[in-house]
Amino acid sequence: MATETHEFQAEVKKLLDLMIHSLYSNKDVFLRELISNASDALDRLRFEGLTQAELLPDEELAIRLFADSEARTLILEDNGIGMSRADLVENLGTIARSGTLEFLRDAAASGETSPDLIGQFGVGFYSSFMVADQVSVLSRRAGEETATLWSTDGSGEYSLEEAKRDSAGTTITLHLKPADGEDGISDYSEEWTLRQIVTRYSDFVSYPIRLTTMKQEEGDDLAKAVEIEEPLNSMKAIWTRPASEVSDEEYKEFYSHITHDHEEPLLHLATALEGTFEARALLYLPSRAPMDLYHREMAHRGIQLYVRRVFIMDECRDLMPEYLRFVKGVVDAEDLSLNVSREMLQQDRQIQAIRKHLVKKVLESLKALKEEDEEKYLGFWAQFGPVLKEGLLPFDEKKERILELVYAATTGDQAQLTSLSDYVDRMGEDQEAIYYMTGSSREVLAGSPHLEAFAEKGLEVLLFTDPVDEVWLEQMPPDYREKKFQSVGRGEIDLGSKDEKDGEESNQEAEAYKDLIQCMGNALQEEVKEVRLSNRLKQSPSCLVVDEGDLSPQLEAMLRQAGQDVPDRKPILEVNPDHAILKRLQAIFEKDGTDARLSEFSELLFGQAVLAGGGQLTDPGTFTRKLSGLMEKAL
Ligand code: ADP
Ligand code: MG
């Protein structure tokens, strides 16, 4: 086959442009990216070799660097899985994940301080163009006979031609740009520079990284290739070493090695499972939520599974429940088969035992963090709280332990979040339930009429504002420290109003308003289930309440949005018998029970209640017209 020329996908062109006029000040990372690709390729070969031993080469699996300062080239070679012609087109001519470019551009435009997103978004290879103006890739797929040479100067096209390579693997040749201190480009043909970068970023790569440099000996005219004997990296599987012998620095480097996140992790946790099943794990909590935390379809690296130090797979989801999907790290199991497949993992008893152990450890260390350093814990909570709360949805065993970790806004100290346990500690002796309200924001909730009676009695109410709160609180959460959860916007509220109206007084009130209430109910029969007198209102004339057993309107809206069929349930309108509006309405009613104003005002009270609850009017036009008419009369 002759040489073919191909255009890069438009997204790739833009990306290359970003790389060439690089927005990243740290150019050294290109080497980490290429080494990590080589290491992935070796992992994949080793994995396929488990079932197809003939694919494995006789010589050592390794990553080799050849640096030539005369020719200004740096060559990276691996004897890993390699790429076919089609693989090259697919992997090095397109961007696999849609949206990647947008993310990178936005991050660059917003001037994010350390957006080391190159690796995170699977565009590592293209980072070579930060340091090279000509790149070629010679690759041969394991199990195939022919090789392909891919090359480009990064300007928009690349060429492909058939080529020869003695065995499977990949050779990447970079024609280096001149070193430029100002632009952060070091001399990547120098031993010292390469050694530094490798120890910094790739020390834990589990294959030897060997360096050969061109040396000119005294008296010799020709430079000779000299291989440096020791690999540049230590290759130590950090999780197999006793924690006391690993420095914090090493733990951090390993974290960025496996996650490509160059912010420091919030904490790490080394743990071993002993007994029937043996495994070691080294887990990390990131400091910051990745952008794809809520995009299930986007890959997140999560937990890597090793079996007896052999890499098996990235993203082993069976080792961590969804609500802990932000946990990163490595699990190394002793007794699993190397041939284990993703499908088999789900049923594997060892995997289940490991998962149980890991969940327990993660929750325990979060609890310890909360107790020892609340400020740091709140930083974690701000990033991952909503995800953690997914664990409170049904069918999970860990509810109790997760409730221990929950924080929420409160009507008490408005500037701060409070933990559930601190809330319960503050509860008065006769307070029976944990009072809470859910809604879209703390501001909307704080002004809600539902809170009036609570405020008057000095009762603190928790304000939950994440969408997931609607769901878990709706599912009847278990009692927490023997206290029930009680929504202030649901059902009848009895705040033990002994000292105010006695039973008789409120009976009389009910009797007096009975007919008016009936009349309002008729006027609003399309909108509400019932109109009734309220004992939760103090200043406001009306509010909406969800009936015991009905879905909250927010949850209803969420379910509808998710395409579910939700029965139409109407709320209850509560009106305040002590409010002047009610008293006037009563007077009108007594004069003439058919007065048109009665239904008009009922509509307005209903509309107000919708708005005060943070809801939306179905017919805002009519509401505002009525309101304007009223204002006109009043003025
Ligand atoms: P990522 O590694 O996140 O997938 P990269 O841009 O670094 O993104 O690499 C793109 C793809 O190119 C890889 O997924 C892999 O399929 C392929 N690739 C890159 N380098 C090699 C290599 N040395 N050997 C085999 N395949 C490679
Ligand atoms: Mg990569």
XYZ file of C-alpha atoms and ligand atoms in Angstrom:
663
model
C 0.000 0.000 0.000
C 1.290 3.433 -0.852
C 1.391 6.400 1.461
C -2.013 7.753 2.273
C -2.787 11.178 3.606
C -5.641 11.691 6.058
C -7.177 14.746 7.610
C -7.448 14.936 11.357
C -10.971 15.139 12.724
C -11.877 18.819 13.195
C -11.848 18.490 16.980
C -8.348 17.037 16.867
C -7.120 19.904 14.719
C -8.303 22.381 17.299
C -6.813 20.321 20.056
C -3.459 20.136 18.296
C -3.606 23.851 17.912
C -4.156 24.223 21.647
C -1.185 21.951 22.275
C 1.173 23.591 19.811
C 0.486 27.058 21.148
C 0.377 25.405 24.427
C -1.811 26.606 27.222
C -0.080 24.352 29.685
C 2.996 25.702 31.316
C 4.177 22.307 32.424
C 5.403 20.704 29.215
C 7.201 17.881 31.018
C 3.934 15.989 31.393
C 4.102 14.837 27.779
C 6.577 12.176 28.893
C 4.333 10.960 31.657
C 1.512 10.638 29.122
C 3.537 8.681 26.602
C 4.957 6.419 29.291
C 1.512 5.830 30.686
C 0.287 4.842 27.216
C 3.204 2.458 26.867
C 2.474 1.012 30.282
C -1.206 0.573 29.333
C -0.133 -1.165 26.126
C 2.071 -3.546 28.120
C -0.739 -4.198 30.589
C -3.028 -5.077 27.739
C -0.530 -7.397 26.173
C 0.112 -9.118 29.470
C -3.615 -9.480 29.938
C -4.235 -10.935 26.466
C -1.188 -13.115 27.033
C -2.990 -14.832 29.893
C -5.159 -16.613 27.362
C -2.964 -16.339 24.253
C 0.539 -17.057 25.467
C 1.885 -16.936 21.891
C 1.410 -13.148 21.889
C 3.971 -12.652 24.639
C 7.502 -11.803 23.504
C 10.562 -13.702 24.718
C 12.369 -10.631 25.882
C 11.501 -8.525 28.894
C 8.390 -6.326 28.770
C 9.834 -2.839 29.006
C 9.639 0.780 27.983
C 12.731 2.135 26.303
C 13.824 5.692 25.730
C 16.488 6.619 23.184
C 17.747 10.152 23.434
C 19.977 11.768 20.841
C 20.999 15.328 21.516
C 22.765 15.726 18.175
C 19.776 14.664 16.132
C 17.416 16.260 18.654
C 15.182 13.236 18.835
C 13.585 11.351 21.648
C 12.298 7.865 20.866
C 9.912 5.908 23.093
C 9.563 2.252 22.463
C 7.412 -0.428 24.044
C 6.842 -4.070 23.232
C 3.215 -3.906 24.253
C 0.004 -4.643 22.396
C 0.713 -2.287 19.472
C -1.757 -0.808 17.018
C -3.044 -1.928 13.633
C -3.544 0.542 10.802
C -7.185 0.926 11.775
C -6.249 1.395 15.444
C -3.900 4.200 14.487
C -6.588 6.003 12.529
C -9.077 5.544 15.312
C -6.804 6.295 18.283
C -4.555 9.004 16.935
C -6.844 10.732 14.466
C -9.981 11.281 16.501
C -11.004 12.161 20.016
C -12.979 9.323 21.462
C -15.019 11.137 24.054
C -17.300 13.866 22.886
C -17.225 17.098 24.801
C -13.549 16.745 25.595
C -12.478 19.700 23.558
C -15.114 21.938 25.117
C -13.956 20.995 28.579
C -10.362 21.734 27.757
C -11.162 25.037 26.095
C -13.423 26.230 28.872
C -10.863 25.297 31.446
C -8.212 27.204 29.532
C -10.466 30.230 29.042
C -11.537 30.393 32.666
C -7.874 30.423 33.615
C -8.281 27.518 36.025
C -5.099 27.310 37.990
C -4.116 23.706 37.583
C -6.257 22.185 34.893
C -4.108 19.180 34.340
C -6.779 17.729 32.211
C -4.640 16.314 29.496
C -4.525 12.839 30.920
C -7.981 12.917 32.477
C -9.676 13.372 29.165
C -7.784 10.837 27.175
C -5.867 13.209 24.962
C -2.497 12.344 26.421
C -0.903 11.400 23.147
C -1.489 14.818 21.616
C 0.503 16.451 24.381
C 3.646 15.390 22.458
C 3.017 18.396 20.250
C 3.886 20.694 23.105
C 7.527 19.649 22.766
C 7.856 18.223 19.261
C 7.184 19.636 15.815
C 7.227 16.302 14.052
C 5.923 13.045 15.489
C 5.910 9.590 14.000
C 4.474 6.374 15.341
C 5.596 2.999 14.076
C 3.382 0.280 15.413
C 2.607 -3.388 14.980
C -0.336 -5.059 16.635
C 0.455 -8.252 18.546
C -0.678 -11.199 16.464
C -0.323 -9.329 13.153
C 2.456 -9.486 10.618
C 2.583 -5.979 9.208
C 3.403 -2.680 10.790
C 2.217 0.837 9.966
C 4.025 4.138 10.102
C 1.898 7.118 11.101
C 3.407 10.569 10.976
C 2.530 14.226 11.102
C 3.839 17.676 11.767
C 0.639 18.459 13.615
C -0.662 20.868 10.993
C -3.904 19.172 10.045
C -2.993 16.030 8.157
C -1.164 12.837 8.889
C 0.246 10.184 6.632
C 0.026 6.419 6.849
C 2.213 3.879 5.144
C 2.967 0.227 5.440
C 6.238 -0.406 7.242
C 8.386 -3.030 8.906
C 8.848 -3.714 12.575
C 10.573 -6.841 13.860
C 8.072 -7.581 16.562
C 4.863 -6.264 18.060
C 4.910 -2.938 19.869
C 5.109 0.771 19.278
C 7.923 3.198 18.571
C 7.204 6.898 18.870
C 9.761 9.316 17.494
C 9.624 12.928 18.575
C 11.587 15.585 16.726
C 12.147 17.916 19.590
C 11.557 21.638 19.512
C 14.549 23.649 20.688
C 14.788 23.902 24.441
C 13.233 27.167 25.572
C 13.412 28.023 29.236
C 10.911 30.827 28.898
C 8.350 28.543 27.332
C 8.994 25.764 29.848
C 10.517 23.443 27.255
C 13.488 21.579 28.697
C 16.044 19.654 26.732
C 14.369 16.281 26.531
C 17.376 14.663 24.965
C 19.360 15.019 28.171
C 19.760 12.136 30.550
C 19.431 14.259 33.647
C 16.172 15.853 32.500
C 14.594 12.565 31.507
C 15.660 10.884 34.710
C 14.105 13.679 36.748
C 10.791 13.586 34.948
C 10.534 9.831 35.130
C 11.214 9.686 38.862
C 8.776 12.458 39.430
C 5.863 11.109 37.439
C 6.431 7.515 36.505
C 8.359 5.905 39.297
C 5.622 3.372 40.053
C 5.132 2.186 36.507
C 5.456 -1.545 36.878
C 7.674 -2.062 33.832
C 11.312 -1.015 33.686
C 11.897 2.266 31.889
C 15.319 1.988 30.295
C 17.281 4.849 28.828
C 19.873 4.799 26.085
C 21.741 7.991 25.228
C 24.154 8.853 22.501
C 27.590 9.443 23.977
C 30.729 10.662 22.352
C 33.839 9.219 23.958
C 37.078 11.148 23.932
C 39.083 10.561 20.808
C 36.062 9.057 19.069
C 34.484 10.796 16.143
C 31.260 8.893 16.223
C 28.763 8.971 19.009
C 27.902 5.575 20.500
C 24.628 4.449 21.958
C 25.091 3.708 25.637
C 22.406 2.012 27.619
C 22.143 3.083 31.222
C 22.068 -0.065 33.237
C 19.552 0.598 35.958
C 15.983 1.372 34.974
C 15.021 4.996 35.627
C 12.073 3.954 37.785
C 11.862 1.991 41.017
C 8.742 -0.025 39.969
C 7.806 -0.590 43.576
C 4.195 -1.555 44.069
C 3.631 0.942 46.818
C 0.628 -0.858 48.310
C 2.726 -3.912 49.127
C 5.033 -1.928 51.371
C 4.262 -1.342 55.052
C 2.563 2.020 55.453
C 5.213 3.138 57.918
C 7.845 2.897 55.210
C 6.039 4.942 52.601
C 6.364 8.699 52.760
C 3.453 11.077 52.232
C 5.236 12.333 49.171
C 5.276 8.850 47.675
C 1.608 8.363 48.412
C 0.833 11.620 46.624
C 2.942 10.769 43.612
C 1.278 7.417 43.319
C -2.096 9.097 43.459
C -1.299 11.370 40.576
C 0.240 8.468 38.720
C -2.972 6.454 38.790
C -5.496 9.286 38.524
C -3.771 11.957 36.439
C -5.093 14.365 39.034
C -2.318 16.676 40.077
C -4.032 18.202 42.977
C -3.193 16.605 46.278
C -5.623 13.951 47.428
C -7.705 14.780 50.481
C -6.604 11.615 52.215
C -5.284 8.154 51.567
C -6.109 4.932 53.241
C -4.085 1.743 53.128
C -5.864 -1.361 54.270
C -5.497 -5.108 54.165
C -8.166 -7.763 54.221
C -7.066 -10.903 56.003
C -8.640 -14.258 56.621
C -10.448 -16.327 54.023
C -9.735 -13.864 51.278
C -6.641 -11.781 51.192
C -6.269 -8.474 49.539
C -4.512 -5.172 49.950
C -5.891 -1.848 48.948
C -4.620 1.670 48.732
C -7.484 4.110 48.376
C -7.665 7.861 47.951
C -10.304 10.530 48.284
C -9.697 13.342 45.796
C -9.821 16.932 46.974
C -12.025 18.005 44.163
C -14.905 16.451 42.268
C -14.017 15.565 38.692
C -16.113 17.229 36.024
C -17.631 13.944 35.020
C -18.833 12.944 38.470
C -22.448 13.073 37.350
C -21.896 11.811 33.818
C -22.220 8.102 34.245
C -21.397 7.476 30.613
C -18.035 9.164 30.856
C -15.319 6.890 32.039
C -13.911 7.496 35.443
C -10.897 5.572 36.489
C -12.037 4.611 39.961
C -10.504 1.468 41.317
C -7.851 -0.512 39.512
C -7.840 -4.229 40.103
C -4.600 -6.180 40.348
C -4.244 -9.861 41.061
C -0.978 -10.752 42.736
C 0.695 -7.578 41.404
C -0.541 -8.137 37.839
C -2.723 -5.387 36.481
C -6.132 -6.756 35.480
C -8.381 -3.772 34.820
C -9.085 -0.109 35.312
C -12.426 1.046 36.637
C -13.442 -2.049 38.498
C -16.904 -0.891 39.444
C -17.791 -3.975 41.405
C -15.357 -3.018 44.130
C -17.124 0.195 45.093
C -20.809 1.123 45.229
C -22.030 3.983 43.030
C -22.284 6.372 45.935
C -18.554 6.017 46.550
C -17.618 6.310 42.898
C -15.281 9.190 43.655
C -12.939 6.890 45.569
C -9.770 6.124 43.628
C -7.089 3.572 44.167
C -5.718 0.128 43.744
C -6.912 -3.237 44.977
C -4.606 -6.204 44.790
C -6.328 -9.536 45.426
C -4.418 -12.688 46.260
C -6.815 -15.472 45.424
C -8.595 -14.304 42.308
C -7.981 -15.968 38.976
C -5.957 -13.893 36.561
C -8.530 -14.737 33.929
C -11.374 -13.186 35.810
C -13.774 -11.319 33.536
C -15.933 -8.317 34.300
C -19.027 -10.499 34.148
C -17.645 -12.970 36.637
C -16.680 -10.275 39.099
C -20.231 -9.422 40.018
C -20.900 -12.823 41.492
C -17.479 -13.421 42.909
C -17.588 -13.919 46.662
C -14.101 -12.650 47.133
C -14.890 -9.428 45.318
C -17.991 -8.994 47.456
C -15.995 -9.541 50.625
C -13.380 -7.030 49.524
C -16.018 -4.493 48.588
C -17.700 -4.813 51.942
C -14.398 -4.276 53.690
C -13.544 -1.258 51.553
C -16.915 0.417 52.074
C -16.557 -0.014 55.803
C -13.057 1.432 55.753
C -14.001 4.424 53.631
C -16.993 5.294 55.825
C -14.896 4.858 58.952
C -12.186 7.143 57.728
C -14.742 9.767 56.728
C -16.179 9.603 60.197
C -12.735 9.968 61.696
C -12.037 12.945 59.449
C -15.304 14.565 60.484
C -14.420 14.172 64.129
C -10.802 15.190 63.860
C -10.903 17.978 61.320
C -14.395 19.231 60.635
C -13.275 21.999 58.342
C -11.501 19.571 56.073
C -14.485 17.275 56.228
C -16.790 20.091 55.128
C -14.510 20.615 52.146
C -15.092 17.005 51.255
C -18.815 17.355 51.897
C -19.094 20.316 49.539
C -17.536 18.277 46.742
C -19.035 14.851 47.301
C -21.928 15.174 49.768
C -24.632 14.809 47.120
C -23.030 11.643 45.806
C -22.558 10.166 49.258
C -26.235 10.789 49.983
C -27.133 8.519 47.075
C -26.134 5.810 49.519
C -29.212 6.682 51.565
C -31.503 5.507 48.813
C -33.092 2.128 49.432
C -31.435 -1.217 49.066
C -28.259 -0.259 50.712
C -27.028 -1.643 53.932
C -25.043 1.310 55.131
C -27.717 3.907 55.863
C -26.924 4.288 59.539
C -23.276 4.907 58.959
C -23.966 7.349 56.158
C -26.427 9.337 58.274
C -23.530 9.870 60.677
C -21.792 11.732 57.863
C -24.641 13.976 56.722
C -24.516 17.761 57.008
C -27.252 20.246 56.135
C -28.109 23.913 56.233
C -30.240 24.932 59.160
C -32.572 27.661 60.330
C -30.370 27.852 63.424
C -27.005 29.243 62.485
C -27.630 30.316 58.915
C -23.994 30.786 58.061
C -23.024 27.210 58.736
C -23.861 23.665 57.991
C -24.681 21.390 60.849
C -24.170 17.682 61.198
C -27.188 15.577 62.026
C -25.611 14.512 65.275
C -25.013 18.090 66.406
C -28.618 18.877 65.518
C -29.880 16.019 67.650
C -27.619 17.131 70.493
C -29.272 20.540 70.394
C -32.840 19.193 70.354
C -34.925 20.099 73.387
C -36.255 17.333 75.582
C -39.772 17.443 74.249
C -38.797 17.696 70.593
C -39.730 14.376 69.131
C -38.661 14.553 65.535
C -35.855 15.840 63.362
C -37.616 18.633 61.483
C -36.542 19.250 57.932
C -37.595 20.886 54.737
C -36.462 20.229 51.176
C -36.305 22.661 48.305
C -34.177 24.206 45.641
C -32.132 26.626 47.705
C -31.509 27.720 51.225
C -32.830 31.206 50.425
C -36.185 29.935 49.142
C -36.556 27.613 52.098
C -35.547 30.149 54.715
C -38.424 32.449 53.685
C -40.995 29.719 53.606
C -44.259 30.186 55.531
C -44.026 26.598 56.743
C -41.281 27.600 59.120
C -43.221 30.322 60.935
C -44.553 28.276 63.812
C -41.204 26.562 64.209
C -39.398 29.870 64.336
C -41.819 31.186 66.906
C -41.217 28.182 69.107
C -37.483 28.367 68.604
C -37.387 24.979 66.908
C -34.505 24.446 64.532
C -35.299 23.040 61.083
C -32.806 21.425 58.721
C -32.852 22.695 55.144
C -31.916 20.164 52.470
C -31.267 21.516 49.000
C -29.664 18.806 46.856
C -31.918 17.013 44.371
C -30.961 13.698 45.929
C -32.373 14.883 49.263
C -35.864 14.792 47.823
C -35.378 11.169 47.090
C -33.824 9.778 50.228
C -35.916 11.825 52.621
C -38.981 10.766 50.706
C -38.134 7.096 51.208
C -38.747 7.233 54.931
C -35.229 7.322 56.203
C -34.552 5.158 59.227
C -34.688 6.788 62.637
C -31.481 8.512 63.542
C -30.510 8.162 67.182
C -34.110 7.123 67.780
C -35.540 10.269 66.266
C -37.850 10.214 63.299
C -37.500 12.545 60.360
C -40.480 14.869 59.960
C -40.986 17.171 56.997
C -42.371 20.555 58.015
C -44.236 20.740 54.728
C -46.050 17.465 55.026
C -49.119 16.221 56.856
C -50.501 17.694 60.037
C -48.091 19.383 62.346
C -48.571 19.204 66.056
C -46.068 21.287 67.910
C -47.730 20.634 71.231
C -49.523 23.952 71.268
C -50.864 23.405 74.788
C -49.777 26.784 76.031
C -51.549 28.577 73.170
C -54.950 27.619 71.971
C -56.536 24.900 73.971
C -58.528 22.182 72.330
C -61.821 23.867 72.876
C -60.692 27.142 71.404
C -59.499 25.528 68.213
C -62.678 23.508 67.938
C -64.683 26.698 68.096
C -62.440 28.203 65.462
C -62.934 25.238 63.203
C -66.670 25.461 63.657
C -66.730 29.156 62.885
C -64.728 28.835 59.676
C -66.330 25.587 58.539
C -68.545 27.023 55.829
C -65.978 29.469 54.508
C -63.436 26.652 54.246
C -65.977 24.599 52.366
C -66.630 27.473 49.989
C -62.891 27.951 49.355
C -62.506 24.237 48.777
C -65.175 24.391 46.093
C -63.509 27.326 44.405
C -60.172 25.511 44.329
C -61.290 21.992 43.637
C -59.160 21.819 40.496
C -56.032 22.826 42.356
C -56.134 21.310 45.815
C -57.219 18.211 47.616
C -58.491 20.058 50.625
C -58.510 23.443 52.320
C -57.956 23.431 56.057
C -57.015 25.629 58.973
C -53.332 25.691 59.752
C -51.434 25.587 62.971
C -48.049 26.058 61.319
C -48.664 29.579 59.990
C -47.986 32.670 62.042
C -47.502 35.637 59.692
C -48.483 34.307 56.275
C -52.080 33.802 55.257
C -51.611 30.492 53.431
C -49.278 27.693 52.472
C -49.314 24.408 50.603
C -48.791 21.128 52.377
C -48.113 17.695 50.969
C -50.447 15.031 52.225
C -49.033 12.191 54.265
C -47.982 9.500 51.810
C -47.883 11.723 48.700
C -44.752 12.547 46.743
C -43.244 15.962 47.277
C -43.794 18.297 44.305
C -40.041 18.536 43.712
C -39.688 14.786 43.565
C -42.696 14.576 41.303
C -41.091 17.066 38.953
C -37.816 15.119 39.000
C -39.539 11.859 38.215
C -41.499 13.456 35.379
C -38.311 14.876 33.975
C -36.810 11.413 34.082
C -39.736 10.305 31.922
C -41.668 8.454 34.602
C -45.401 8.269 34.787
C -46.375 10.056 37.981
C -49.990 10.243 39.111
C -51.279 13.776 39.569
C -51.606 14.396 43.289
C -52.963 17.638 44.591
C -51.577 19.453 47.609
C -53.510 20.689 50.615
C -54.017 24.435 51.089
C -53.663 25.533 54.675
C -54.962 28.937 55.698
C -54.142 30.951 58.762
C -57.261 31.543 60.926
C -55.553 34.378 62.787
C -54.734 36.330 59.672
C -56.688 39.484 58.853
C -57.404 38.241 55.316
C -59.216 35.209 56.664
C -61.191 37.339 59.059
C -62.291 39.712 56.270
C -63.186 36.818 54.011
C -65.276 35.396 56.799
C -67.101 38.706 57.087
C -67.803 38.799 53.347
C -68.955 35.213 53.465
C -71.349 35.892 56.299
C -72.911 38.733 54.339
C -73.212 36.877 51.046
C -71.965 33.352 50.538
C -72.060 33.779 46.765
C -69.943 36.921 46.559
C -67.623 36.567 43.529
C -64.675 37.891 45.512
C -64.628 34.720 47.599
C -63.401 32.524 44.782
C -61.119 35.228 43.419
C -59.371 35.625 46.772
C -59.172 31.887 47.193
C -57.273 31.737 43.898
C -54.955 34.475 45.066
C -54.271 32.760 48.386
C -53.503 29.602 46.501
C -51.182 31.409 44.064
C -49.335 33.074 46.919
C -48.871 29.752 48.629
C -47.411 28.265 45.449
C -44.952 31.133 45.095
C -43.972 31.194 48.756
C -43.140 27.516 48.534
C -40.738 28.204 45.670
C -43.128 26.677 43.118
C -44.308 27.863 39.721
C -47.778 29.040 38.821
C -49.431 27.118 36.039
C -51.163 30.300 34.881
C -49.098 33.296 35.973
C -50.999 35.612 33.594
C -54.331 35.210 35.334
C -52.706 35.494 38.740
C -51.001 38.790 37.957
C -54.149 40.201 36.340
C -56.131 39.449 39.462
C -53.424 40.915 41.617
C -53.265 44.105 39.521
C -57.016 44.495 39.718
C -56.795 44.225 43.454
C -53.979 46.734 43.737
C -55.923 49.182 41.623
C -58.863 48.946 43.977
C -56.710 49.273 47.047
C -54.880 52.366 45.875
P -5.835 7.546 26.576
O -4.524 6.914 26.943
O -6.449 8.274 27.734
O -6.823 6.608 25.931
P -4.204 8.916 24.669
O -4.379 10.129 23.823
O -3.049 8.967 25.608
O -5.534 8.685 25.470
O -4.061 7.673 23.742
C -5.076 7.381 22.806
C -5.097 5.915 22.462
O -4.022 5.565 21.597
C -4.948 4.969 23.625
O -6.186 4.727 24.247
C -4.423 3.693 22.962
O -5.508 2.946 22.430
C -3.626 4.240 21.816
N -2.203 4.258 22.147
C -1.458 5.333 22.483
N -0.177 4.972 22.724
C -0.111 3.640 22.526
C 0.951 2.665 22.619
N 2.186 2.998 22.977
N 0.633 1.370 22.336
C -0.618 1.021 21.973
N -1.643 1.895 21.879
C -1.395 3.181 22.151
Mg -2.972 8.076 27.641
